[in-house]
mmCIF file of C-alpha atoms in Angstrom:
data_model
loop_
_atom_site.group_PDB
_atom_site.id
_atom_site.type_symbol
_atom_site.label_atom_id
_atom_site.label_comp_id
_atom_site.label_asym_id
_atom_site.label_seq_id
_atom_site.Cartn_x
_atom_site.Cartn_y
_atom_site.Cartn_z
ATOM 1 C CA MET B 270 -20.979 9.177 14.642
ATOM 2 C CA ALA B 271 -23.709 10.885 12.992
ATOM 3 C CA GLY B 272 -25.257 7.715 11.485
ATOM 4 C CA SER B 273 -25.588 8.566 7.601
ATOM 5 C CA PRO B 274 -23.267 11.146 5.401
ATOM 6 C CA GLU B 275 -26.238 13.102 5.079
ATOM 7 C CA ASP B 276 -26.661 13.972 9.079
ATOM 8 C CA GLY B 277 -23.122 13.952 9.163
ATOM 9 C CA GLU B 278 -23.075 16.895 6.782
ATOM 10 C CA ASP B 279 -25.770 18.733 8.954
ATOM 11 C CA LEU B 280 -23.580 18.007 12.115
ATOM 12 C CA LEU B 281 -20.982 20.027 10.595
ATOM 13 C CA GLN B 282 -22.197 22.782 9.026
ATOM 14 C CA GLU B 283 -24.101 23.383 13.127
ATOM 15 C CA ILE B 284 -20.775 22.600 14.194
ATOM 16 C CA PHE B 285 -19.048 25.426 12.086
ATOM 17 C CA LEU B 286 -21.900 27.804 13.260
ATOM 18 C CA GLN B 287 -21.857 26.806 16.597
ATOM 19 C CA ALA B 288 -17.835 27.435 16.741
ATOM 20 C CA TYR B 289 -18.900 31.019 14.625
ATOM 21 C CA ARG B 290 -20.733 31.916 17.880
ATOM 22 C CA LYS B 291 -18.408 30.662 20.589
ATOM 23 C CA LEU B 292 -15.005 31.978 18.876
ATOM 24 C CA GLY B 293 -15.129 35.514 21.322
ATOM 25 C CA SER B 294 -15.356 32.891 24.426
ATOM 26 C CA PHE B 295 -11.771 30.727 22.971
ATOM 27 C CA LYS B 296 -9.422 32.079 25.817
ATOM 28 C CA GLY B 297 -6.289 30.228 23.883
ATOM 29 C CA ASP B 298 -6.127 27.967 26.562
ATOM 30 C CA SER B 299 -5.395 25.382 24.515
ATOM 31 C CA ALA B 300 -5.228 25.204 20.557
ATOM 32 C CA ILE B 301 -7.849 26.270 18.490
ATOM 33 C CA GLY B 302 -7.478 22.760 16.529
ATOM 34 C CA THR B 303 -8.248 21.096 20.400
ATOM 35 C CA TRP B 304 -11.147 23.835 21.170
ATOM 36 C CA LEU B 305 -13.041 23.138 17.665
ATOM 37 C CA TYR B 306 -12.538 19.427 18.205
ATOM 38 C CA ARG B 307 -13.918 19.018 22.019
ATOM 39 C CA LEU B 308 -16.877 21.443 20.925
ATOM 40 C CA ALA B 309 -17.342 19.248 17.769
ATOM 41 C CA LEU B 310 -17.375 16.050 19.728
ATOM 42 C CA ASN B 311 -19.712 17.079 22.574
ATOM 43 C CA HIS B 312 -22.106 18.590 19.605
ATOM 44 C CA CYS B 313 -22.239 15.040 18.148
ATOM 45 C CA LEU B 314 -22.565 13.309 21.416
ATOM 46 C CA ASP B 315 -25.629 16.101 22.057
ATOM 47 C CA TYR B 316 -27.096 15.207 18.792
ATOM 48 C CA VAL B 317 -26.765 11.865 19.335
ATOM 49 C CA ARG B 318 -28.347 11.947 22.804
ATOM 50 C CA SER B 319 -31.221 14.218 21.224
ATOM 51 C CA ARG B 320 -32.131 11.897 18.949
ATOM 52 C CA GLN B 321 -32.068 8.775 21.234
ATOM 53 C CA ALA B 322 -34.193 10.960 23.178
ATOM 54 C CA LYS B 323 -36.349 11.139 20.656
ATOM 55 C CA MET B 324 -37.083 7.379 19.498
ATOM 56 C CA HIS B 325 -38.020 6.978 22.998
ATOM 57 C CA LYS B 326 -35.934 3.300 23.021
ATOM 58 C CA LEU B 327 -32.868 2.154 21.689
ATOM 59 C CA THR B 328 -32.918 -1.464 20.508
ATOM 60 C CA ASP B 329 -29.597 -3.641 20.964
ATOM 61 C CA THR B 330 -31.293 -6.502 18.462
ATOM 62 C CA LEU B 331 -29.963 -6.520 15.033
ATOM 63 C CA ASP B 332 -33.915 -6.903 14.114
ATOM 64 C CA GLY B 333 -33.765 -3.901 11.840
ATOM 65 C CA ASP B 334 -30.081 -4.829 10.156
ATOM 66 C CA ALA B 335 -32.184 -7.724 8.528
ATOM 67 C CA SER B 336 -31.753 -5.725 4.952
ATOM 68 C CA PHE B 337 -27.656 -5.726 5.482
ATOM 69 C CA GLU B 338 -26.256 -8.162 3.009
ATOM 70 C CA PRO B 339 -22.504 -7.607 3.008
ATOM 71 C CA THR B 340 -20.610 -8.030 -0.211
ATOM 72 C CA ALA B 341 -17.946 -9.978 1.320
ATOM 73 C CA ARG B 342 -18.002 -13.361 2.449
ATOM 74 C CA ARG B 343 -15.907 -14.856 5.496
ATOM 75 C CA GLU B 344 -13.371 -16.114 2.713
ATOM 76 C CA THR B 345 -12.950 -12.400 1.650
ATOM 77 C CA PRO B 346 -11.154 -9.536 3.465
ATOM 78 C CA ILE B 347 -13.559 -7.338 4.893
ATOM 79 C CA ALA B 348 -14.656 -4.267 2.661
ATOM 80 C CA ARG B 349 -14.270 -0.602 3.418
ATOM 81 C CA LEU B 350 -17.826 -0.256 2.306
ATOM 82 C CA ASP B 351 -19.469 -2.743 4.303
ATOM 83 C CA LEU B 352 -17.807 -1.566 7.632
ATOM 84 C CA GLU B 353 -18.750 1.616 7.087
ATOM 85 C CA ARG B 354 -22.583 0.608 6.231
ATOM 86 C CA ALA B 355 -22.173 -1.913 9.210
ATOM 87 C CA VAL B 356 -20.666 0.696 11.703
ATOM 88 C CA GLU B 357 -23.967 3.027 10.642
ATOM 89 C CA ARG B 358 -26.037 -0.176 11.109
ATOM 90 C CA LEU B 359 -24.827 -0.275 14.877
ATOM 91 C CA PRO B 360 -27.446 0.355 17.899
ATOM 92 C CA GLN B 361 -26.462 3.914 18.984
ATOM 93 C CA GLY B 362 -25.401 3.181 22.456
ATOM 94 C CA CYS B 363 -22.438 1.066 21.937
ATOM 95 C CA ARG B 364 -21.649 2.709 18.374
ATOM 96 C CA GLU B 365 -20.677 5.885 20.122
ATOM 97 C CA ALA B 366 -18.553 3.979 22.768
ATOM 98 C CA PHE B 367 -17.111 2.271 19.377
ATOM 99 C CA VAL B 368 -16.313 5.428 17.504
ATOM 100 C CA LEU B 369 -14.656 6.943 19.840
ATOM 101 C CA HIS B 370 -12.284 4.160 21.123
ATOM 102 C CA ASP B 371 -11.648 2.041 18.164
ATOM 103 C CA ILE B 372 -11.693 5.093 15.567
ATOM 104 C CA GLU B 373 -11.050 8.333 17.287
ATOM 105 C CA GLY B 374 -8.455 6.171 19.427
ATOM 106 C CA PHE B 375 -9.974 7.416 22.955
ATOM 107 C CA ASP B 376 -8.340 4.838 26.103
ATOM 108 C CA HIS B 377 -11.937 3.840 27.689
ATOM 109 C CA LYS B 378 -11.277 6.096 30.952
ATOM 110 C CA GLU B 379 -11.426 8.807 28.613
ATOM 111 C CA VAL B 380 -14.289 7.621 26.221
ATOM 112 C CA GLY B 381 -16.388 7.261 29.692
ATOM 113 C CA LYS B 382 -15.665 10.662 31.149
ATOM 114 C CA LEU B 383 -16.633 12.340 26.782
ATOM 115 C CA LEU B 384 -19.789 10.090 27.326
ATOM 116 C CA GLY B 385 -20.904 10.102 31.142
ATOM 117 C CA ILE B 386 -20.638 6.231 31.786
ATOM 118 C CA ALA B 387 -17.955 4.255 33.673
ATOM 119 C CA GLU B 388 -15.091 3.009 32.168
ATOM 120 C CA GLY B 389 -16.115 -0.718 32.676
ATOM 121 C CA THR B 390 -19.754 0.106 30.895
ATOM 122 C CA SER B 391 -17.288 2.018 27.596
ATOM 123 C CA LYS B 392 -15.380 -1.420 27.297
ATOM 124 C CA SER B 393 -18.344 -3.609 27.275
ATOM 125 C CA GLN B 394 -19.860 -1.208 24.638
ATOM 126 C CA VAL B 395 -16.892 -1.502 22.118
ATOM 127 C CA PHE B 396 -16.870 -5.493 22.974
ATOM 128 C CA LYS B 397 -20.946 -5.471 22.059
ATOM 129 C CA ALA B 398 -20.342 -3.248 18.723
ATOM 130 C CA ARG B 399 -17.308 -5.160 17.924
ATOM 131 C CA MET B 400 -19.319 -8.336 18.096
ATOM 132 C CA LYS B 401 -22.245 -7.099 16.362
ATOM 133 C CA LEU B 402 -19.719 -5.517 13.748
ATOM 134 C CA ARG B 403 -18.755 -9.523 13.509
ATOM 135 C CA ALA B 404 -21.966 -10.481 12.775
ATOM 136 C CA LEU B 405 -22.904 -7.877 10.629
ATOM 137 C CA LEU B 406 -20.044 -8.672 8.638
ATOM 138 C CA ARG B 407 -19.676 -12.199 8.636
ATOM 139 C CA GLY B 408 -23.470 -12.767 8.338
ATOM 140 C CA ILE B 409 -23.437 -14.524 11.898
ATOM 141 C CA ALA B 410 -26.600 -14.060 13.446
ATOM 142 C CA MET C 23 -14.059 -23.722 29.201
ATOM 143 C CA HIS C 24 -14.537 -20.831 26.852
ATOM 144 C CA PRO C 25 -12.449 -17.274 28.040
ATOM 145 C CA ASN C 26 -15.102 -14.681 28.816
ATOM 146 C CA ASP C 27 -15.340 -11.850 25.954
ATOM 147 C CA SER C 28 -13.491 -9.486 28.151
ATOM 148 C CA ALA C 29 -10.455 -11.613 27.875
ATOM 149 C CA LEU C 30 -10.791 -12.519 24.421
ATOM 150 C CA HIS C 31 -11.185 -8.913 23.244
ATOM 151 C CA ASP C 32 -8.381 -7.455 25.973
ATOM 152 C CA TYR C 33 -6.016 -10.233 24.059
ATOM 153 C CA VAL C 34 -7.057 -9.005 20.896
ATOM 154 C CA ASP C 35 -6.196 -5.319 21.919
ATOM 155 C CA GLY C 36 -3.214 -6.684 23.231
ATOM 156 C CA THR C 37 -4.083 -5.143 26.899
ATOM 157 C CA ILE C 38 -4.256 -8.873 28.800
ATOM 158 C CA GLY C 39 -1.361 -9.619 31.374
ATOM 159 C CA THR C 40 0.896 -12.457 30.862
ATOM 160 C CA GLN C 41 -0.734 -14.847 32.480
ATOM 161 C CA GLY C 42 -4.157 -14.395 30.655
ATOM 162 C CA ARG C 43 -2.818 -13.952 27.196
ATOM 163 C CA SER C 44 -1.199 -17.823 27.882
ATOM 164 C CA SER C 45 -4.138 -19.399 29.430
ATOM 165 C CA VAL C 46 -5.877 -17.536 26.097
ATOM 166 C CA GLU C 47 -3.260 -18.641 24.111
ATOM 167 C CA GLN C 48 -3.522 -22.464 25.313
ATOM 168 C CA HIS C 49 -7.612 -22.276 24.576
ATOM 169 C CA LEU C 50 -7.215 -20.816 21.042
ATOM 170 C CA SER C 51 -5.021 -23.879 20.184
ATOM 171 C CA THR C 52 -7.888 -26.226 21.452
ATOM 172 C CA CYS C 53 -10.845 -24.129 20.342
ATOM 173 C CA PRO C 54 -11.896 -23.549 16.377
ATOM 174 C CA SER C 55 -14.593 -21.111 17.362
ATOM 175 C CA CYS C 56 -12.730 -18.816 19.732
ATOM 176 C CA ARG C 57 -9.584 -18.714 17.457
ATOM 177 C CA GLN C 58 -12.025 -17.965 14.721
ATOM 178 C CA VAL C 59 -13.592 -14.875 16.894
ATOM 179 C CA VAL C 60 -10.257 -13.668 17.470
ATOM 180 C CA GLU C 61 -9.388 -14.048 13.844
ATOM 181 C CA ASP C 62 -12.906 -11.842 12.773
ATOM 182 C CA LEU C 63 -12.078 -9.238 15.648
ATOM 183 C CA ARG C 64 -8.566 -8.781 14.033
ATOM 184 C CA GLU C 65 -9.548 -8.531 10.394
ATOM 185 C CA ILE C 66 -12.067 -5.994 11.943
ATOM 186 C CA ALA C 67 -9.692 -3.847 13.972
ATOM 187 C CA CYS C 68 -7.191 -4.074 10.716
ATOM 188 C CA ALA C 69 -10.127 -2.797 8.508
ATOM 189 C CA ILE C 70 -10.767 0.061 11.040
ATOM 190 C CA GLY C 71 -7.470 1.125 10.189
ATOM 191 C CA THR C 72 -8.179 1.196 6.426
ATOM 192 C CA LEU C 73 -11.206 3.575 6.892
ATOM 193 C CA GLU C 74 -10.428 6.936 5.232
ATOM 194 C CA LEU C 75 -11.403 10.459 6.493
ATOM 195 C CA ARG C 76 -14.356 11.403 5.102
ATOM 196 C CA GLU C 77 -13.990 14.894 3.885
ATOM 197 C CA PRO C 78 -16.512 17.082 3.047
ATOM 198 C CA THR C 79 -17.168 17.816 -0.380
ATOM 199 C CA ALA C 80 -16.816 21.639 -1.558
ATOM 200 C CA ARG C 81 -20.903 21.558 -2.084
ATOM 201 C CA VAL C 82 -20.809 21.295 2.040
ATOM 202 C CA TRP C 83 -18.431 23.958 2.118
ATOM 203 C CA GLY C 84 -20.015 26.380 0.715
ATOM 204 C CA ARG C 85 -23.124 25.708 2.447
ATOM 205 C CA ILE C 86 -21.738 26.373 5.982
ATOM 206 C CA GLU C 87 -19.884 29.311 4.650
ATOM 207 C CA ARG C 88 -23.373 31.069 3.247
ATOM 208 C CA ALA C 89 -24.754 30.039 6.617
ATOM 209 C CA ILE C 90 -22.187 31.623 8.612
ATOM 210 C CA ALA C 91 -22.496 35.137 6.455
ATOM 211 C CA LEU C 92 -26.144 34.886 6.784
ATOM 212 C CA GLU C 93 -25.612 35.017 10.556
ATOM 213 C CA ARG C 94 -22.900 37.564 10.691
ATOM 214 C CA ASP C 95 -25.053 39.514 7.996
ATOM 215 C CA ALA C 96 -27.927 38.939 10.430
ATOM 216 C CA HIS C 97 -25.951 39.470 13.457
ATOM 217 C CA ARG C 98 -24.608 42.476 12.177
ATOM 218 C CA SER C 99 -28.162 44.527 10.667
ATOM 219 C CA GLY C 100 -29.255 43.971 14.038
ATOM 220 C CA GLU C 101 -26.611 45.205 16.389
ATOM 221 C CA ASN C 102 -26.313 49.155 17.173
ATOM 222 C CA VAL C 103 -29.946 49.510 15.831
ATOM 223 C CA ALA C 104 -30.696 53.066 17.139
ATOM 224 C CA PRO C 105 -34.044 53.674 18.359
ATOM 225 C CA GLY C 106 -36.614 54.294 15.833
ATOM 226 C CA LEU C 107 -34.348 51.884 13.793
ATOM 227 C CA GLN C 108 -36.062 48.855 15.493
ATOM 228 C CA PRO C 109 -37.341 45.855 13.320
ATOM 229 C CA SER C 110 -40.559 46.364 12.360
ATOM 230 C CA ASP C 111 -44.061 44.542 14.152
ATOM 231 C CA ASP C 112 -44.033 42.468 10.548
ATOM 232 C CA GLY C 113 -40.697 41.715 11.130
ATOM 233 C CA ARG C 114 -39.499 42.650 8.038
ATOM 234 C CA GLY C 115 -36.632 44.964 9.402
ATOM 235 C CA PRO C 116 -35.732 47.786 10.754
ATOM 236 C CA VAL C 117 -37.749 51.140 9.617
ATOM 237 C CA THR C 118 -35.873 54.813 9.394
ATOM 238 C CA ALA C 119 -37.432 57.477 11.011
ATOM 239 C CA GLY C 120 -36.032 59.752 7.845
ATOM 240 C CA HIS C 121 -37.270 57.285 5.059
ATOM 241 C CA HIS C 122 -39.508 54.994 6.266
ATOM 242 C CA ARG C 123 -37.844 52.686 4.149
ATOM 243 C CA ARG C 124 -38.848 49.062 4.667
ATOM 244 C CA MET C 125 -36.215 46.363 3.301
ATOM 245 C CA GLY C 126 -37.074 42.656 4.580
ATOM 246 C CA LYS C 127 -34.281 41.219 5.745
ATOM 247 C CA THR C 128 -34.377 38.327 3.661
ATOM 248 C CA THR C 129 -33.831 40.542 0.940
ATOM 249 C CA TRP C 130 -30.353 41.314 2.937
ATOM 250 C CA LEU C 131 -29.857 37.676 3.569
ATOM 251 C CA ALA C 132 -30.468 36.924 0.134
ATOM 252 C CA LEU C 133 -28.474 39.267 -1.283
ATOM 253 C CA ALA C 134 -25.372 38.180 1.064
ATOM 254 C CA ALA C 135 -26.175 34.516 -0.411
ATOM 255 C CA ALA C 136 -26.055 35.310 -3.883
ATOM 256 C CA LEU C 137 -22.725 37.640 -3.487
ATOM 257 C CA LEU C 138 -21.486 34.471 -1.887
ATOM 258 C CA LEU C 139 -22.607 32.010 -4.714
ATOM 259 C CA VAL C 140 -20.269 34.603 -6.743
ATOM 260 C CA THR C 141 -17.620 33.982 -4.693
ATOM 261 C CA MET C 142 -17.990 30.090 -4.854
ATOM 262 C CA VAL C 143 -18.816 30.372 -8.639
ATOM 263 C CA GLY C 144 -15.300 32.339 -8.981
ATOM 264 C CA LEU C 145 -13.252 30.254 -6.754
ATOM 265 C CA ARG C 146 -14.665 27.089 -9.338
ATOM 266 C CA PHE C 147 -12.307 28.957 -12.416
ATOM 267 C CA MET C 148 -8.960 28.607 -9.800
ATOM 268 C CA PRO C 149 -6.159 27.416 -12.606
ATOM 269 C CA GLY C 150 -4.844 24.360 -11.642
ATOM 270 C CA ARG C 151 -8.279 22.661 -10.682
ATOM 271 C CA GLY C 152 -9.408 21.676 -13.342
ATOM 272 C CA GLN C 153 -7.685 21.267 -17.170
ATOM 273 C CA ALA C 154 -7.868 24.924 -18.037
ATOM 274 C CA GLY C 155 -4.381 26.146 -18.200
ATOM 275 C CA THR C 156 -2.650 22.212 -18.993
ATOM 276 C CA PRO C 157 -1.305 22.147 -22.189
ATOM 277 C CA PRO C 158 -2.652 18.858 -23.992
ATOM 278 C CA THR C 159 -0.636 16.035 -24.856
ATOM 279 C CA THR C 160 -0.523 13.927 -28.396
ATOM 280 C CA GLY C 161 -4.070 11.981 -28.043
ATOM 281 C CA GLU C 162 -5.209 14.954 -25.608
ATOM 282 C CA THR C 163 -6.584 17.044 -28.310
ATOM 283 C CA THR C 164 -10.158 15.932 -28.027
ATOM 284 C CA SER C 165 -10.228 16.381 -24.039
ATOM 285 C CA ALA C 166 -8.589 19.233 -24.469
ATOM 286 C CA GLY C 167 -11.119 20.593 -26.783
ATOM 287 C CA ASP C 168 -13.790 19.476 -24.396
ATOM 288 C CA ALA C 169 -12.182 21.058 -21.444
ATOM 289 C CA ALA C 170 -12.718 24.361 -23.506
ATOM 290 C CA GLN C 171 -16.084 23.901 -23.842
ATOM 291 C CA ALA C 172 -16.797 23.097 -20.126
ATOM 292 C CA ILE C 173 -14.571 25.925 -18.817
ATOM 293 C CA GLU C 174 -16.816 28.833 -21.559
ATOM 294 C CA SER C 175 -19.552 26.346 -20.360
ATOM 295 C CA GLU C 176 -19.145 27.106 -16.744
ATOM 296 C CA LEU C 177 -17.980 30.868 -17.366
ATOM 297 C CA ARG C 178 -21.599 31.143 -18.380
ATOM 298 C CA LEU C 179 -23.096 29.827 -15.645
ATOM 299 C CA ALA C 180 -20.643 32.019 -13.706
ATOM 300 C CA GLU C 181 -21.720 34.938 -15.303
ATOM 301 C CA THR C 182 -25.371 34.349 -15.068
ATOM 302 C CA HIS C 183 -24.635 33.978 -11.212
ATOM 303 C CA TYR C 184 -23.292 37.281 -11.320
ATOM 304 C CA GLU C 185 -25.967 38.674 -12.992
ATOM 305 C CA LYS C 186 -28.070 37.647 -10.049
ATOM 306 C CA ALA C 187 -25.955 39.136 -7.622
ATOM 307 C CA ILE C 188 -26.113 42.700 -9.567
ATOM 308 C CA LYS C 189 -30.022 42.366 -10.303
ATOM 309 C CA GLY C 190 -30.327 41.636 -6.455
ATOM 310 C CA LEU C 191 -28.293 44.668 -5.543
ATOM 311 C CA GLU C 192 -30.293 46.795 -8.257
ATOM 312 C CA GLN C 193 -33.285 45.952 -6.364
ATOM 313 C CA ILE C 194 -32.351 47.096 -2.926
ATOM 314 C CA ALA C 195 -30.163 50.046 -4.279
ATOM 315 C CA SER C 196 -33.548 51.361 -6.309
ATOM 316 C CA SER C 197 -36.192 50.910 -3.673
ATOM 317 C CA ASP C 198 -33.077 52.833 -1.368
ATOM 318 C CA GLN C 199 -33.187 56.001 -3.605
ATOM 319 C CA GLY C 200 -31.742 58.779 -2.191
ATOM 320 C CA ALA C 201 -29.479 56.492 0.939
ATOM 321 C CA LEU C 202 -26.105 57.865 -1.381
ATOM 322 C CA ASP C 203 -25.448 60.713 -1.665
ATOM 323 C CA PRO C 204 -24.981 61.866 -5.585
ATOM 324 C CA LYS C 205 -21.483 62.541 -4.720
ATOM 325 C CA THR C 206 -20.836 58.714 -3.516
ATOM 326 C CA ALA C 207 -23.061 57.280 -6.312
ATOM 327 C CA ALA C 208 -20.820 58.904 -8.636
ATOM 328 C CA THR C 209 -17.523 57.533 -7.157
ATOM 329 C CA LEU C 210 -19.029 53.762 -7.187
ATOM 330 C CA GLN C 211 -20.530 54.003 -10.609
ATOM 331 C CA LYS C 212 -17.335 55.477 -11.993
ATOM 332 C CA ASN C 213 -15.299 52.428 -10.121
ATOM 333 C CA LEU C 214 -18.152 50.161 -11.379
ATOM 334 C CA ALA C 215 -17.508 51.142 -14.900
ATOM 335 C CA VAL C 216 -13.566 50.488 -14.717
ATOM 336 C CA ILE C 217 -14.188 47.130 -13.487
ATOM 337 C CA ASP C 218 -16.689 46.553 -16.064
ATOM 338 C CA GLN C 219 -14.290 47.556 -18.616
ATOM 339 C CA ALA C 220 -11.623 45.233 -17.119
ATOM 340 C CA ILE C 221 -14.191 42.096 -16.755
ATOM 341 C CA SER C 222 -15.105 42.925 -20.710
ATOM 342 C CA GLU C 223 -11.454 43.043 -21.631
ATOM 343 C CA SER C 224 -10.640 39.590 -19.944
ATOM 344 C CA ARG C 225 -13.672 37.831 -20.803
ATOM 345 C CA ALA C 226 -12.863 38.965 -24.549
ATOM 346 C CA ALA C 227 -9.557 37.296 -23.967
ATOM 347 C CA VAL C 228 -11.036 34.443 -22.569
ATOM 348 C CA ARG C 229 -13.396 33.589 -24.829
ATOM 349 C CA ALA C 230 -10.614 33.878 -27.357
ATOM 350 C CA GLU C 231 -8.420 31.440 -25.858
ATOM 351 C CA PRO C 232 -10.514 29.691 -23.252
ATOM 352 C CA THR C 233 -7.658 27.706 -21.756
ATOM 353 C CA ASN C 234 -5.201 30.951 -21.543
ATOM 354 C CA GLU C 235 -4.252 30.704 -17.721
ATOM 355 C CA PRO C 236 -3.285 34.719 -17.343
ATOM 356 C CA ALA C 237 -6.910 35.433 -19.037
ATOM 357 C CA GLN C 238 -8.759 33.323 -16.642
ATOM 358 C CA GLN C 239 -6.859 34.903 -13.635
ATOM 359 C CA SER C 240 -7.264 38.559 -14.652
ATOM 360 C CA LEU C 241 -10.996 37.316 -15.312
ATOM 361 C CA ILE C 242 -11.022 36.328 -11.779
ATOM 362 C CA GLU C 243 -9.937 39.075 -10.382
ATOM 363 C CA ASN C 244 -11.853 41.068 -12.146
ATOM 364 C CA PHE C 245 -15.028 39.308 -10.731
ATOM 365 C CA LYS C 246 -13.360 39.472 -7.205
ATOM 366 C CA SER C 247 -13.319 43.224 -7.585
ATOM 367 C CA LYS C 248 -16.419 44.043 -8.740
ATOM 368 C CA MET C 249 -17.738 41.877 -5.832
ATOM 369 C CA GLY C 250 -15.604 43.574 -3.635
ATOM 370 C CA LEU C 251 -16.895 46.663 -4.333
ATOM 371 C CA LEU C 252 -20.787 45.304 -4.648
ATOM 372 C CA GLN C 253 -19.845 44.074 -0.868
ATOM 373 C CA ASP C 254 -18.852 47.493 -0.091
ATOM 374 C CA THR C 255 -21.931 49.455 -1.075
ATOM 375 C CA VAL C 256 -24.338 46.779 0.732
ATOM 376 C CA ALA C 257 -22.265 47.677 3.318
ATOM 377 C CA LEU C 258 -22.356 51.627 2.945
ATOM 378 C CA ILE C 259 -26.298 51.088 2.006
ATOM 379 C CA ASN C 260 -26.772 49.382 5.595
ATOM 380 C CA GLU C 261 -24.579 52.001 7.699
ATOM 381 C CA MET C 262 -27.015 54.146 6.581
ATOM 382 C CA ARG C 263 -29.885 52.443 6.823
ATOM 383 C CA LYS C 264 -28.357 52.182 10.581
ATOM 384 C CA GLY C 265 -28.158 55.797 10.786
ATOM 385 C CA ASN C 266 -24.253 55.327 11.258
ATOM 386 C CA GLU C 267 -22.635 58.002 10.116
ATOM 387 C CA ALA C 268 -18.935 57.144 11.168
ATOM 388 C CA GLY C 269 -19.322 53.697 10.079
ATOM 389 C CA ALA C 270 -20.696 55.223 6.357
ATOM 390 C CA ALA C 271 -17.969 57.488 6.126
ATOM 391 C CA ARG C 272 -15.113 54.516 6.690
ATOM 392 C CA ILE C 273 -16.554 52.688 3.767
ATOM 393 C CA VAL C 274 -16.610 55.706 1.739
ATOM 394 C CA SER C 275 -13.150 57.127 2.668
ATOM 395 C CA GLY C 276 -11.926 52.868 1.391
ATOM 396 C CA LEU C 277 -13.783 53.290 -1.707
ATOM 397 C CA LYS C 278 -12.575 56.879 -2.641
ATOM 398 C CA GLN C 279 -8.920 55.460 -1.823
ATOM 399 C CA LYS C 280 -10.010 52.525 -4.537
ATOM 400 C CA GLY C 281 -11.211 55.061 -7.000
#
């Protein structure tokens, strides 16, 4: 969700620092793993939103993906590396919903709640992300 | 007429109703284009299932460990600061009324980082993480020789970092002369001498036989002991700088027990 491994590492550090700072406020209402996961997720979402705000715009086109050349073509299975690269290139708006739904396994209702969007919007964002992935991976523009 | 996107995705996800499914299937039987979309979406879903969890590297964990340690130390040095021990105007750290010592916070943080670095380097030597301690099999003699060389080289690297940490401590100690009473300083020196002797012996054993696992473990343990003592020393100086006599007494008591 961070967009790149390097950003992910920075985020991980910030998450653990924040967990360290907030550990005193952990009341034991849930398992510590759940608490940490929720904290991490919220931090990631804040990060993504703040980056979106900084960019001032969110293009839903594939203009920026012109350089992406999948190593696997239609007749070969999708290479894991290609998939990772393609996910990184998804527009942020639909990447959030896609990661939470298709990778993390949340249902659309939960994704909607987490992202502050309607359930239907979560569905349409996930569908959009899948179609963009298909276009990226199969070279279908 | 093609089914809408939602119907196709729901069909792939298996969340479409019975009626919708038969309708989509009927369409797919006659539409190669939609069939291809469904096949592609299924393949993508299958590929997503193969994505592996990306584990952070040891370097990242080390960085996080250092960041938390720095935060903890910054927090500690900022709390319970009595009037007269407030940070100086130049932001370089608290000034004690009695000694007018100026110790930049960055110095303390750098030391903490250096000590942690020693911990990390020490952890790299945990037997079983590399070739160390694994008896060579036939045909592996050369690689065993390489492993011994690698271990020796890593040990030297560890020593370099270790010496840096000690040097940092010595700098603090020399700029804080008089902070420790002679009796405490003598206890520290005595303990340090004992640990140094043990380090020297285990180091000699490792040098003589680089793949000797007990010797490696002994060296690691001695490094840890010295690091613990250095940390206690830093904590003690820190407590004395803050004027926290009770805290200093607790640390001194611990030092005596260890001695």
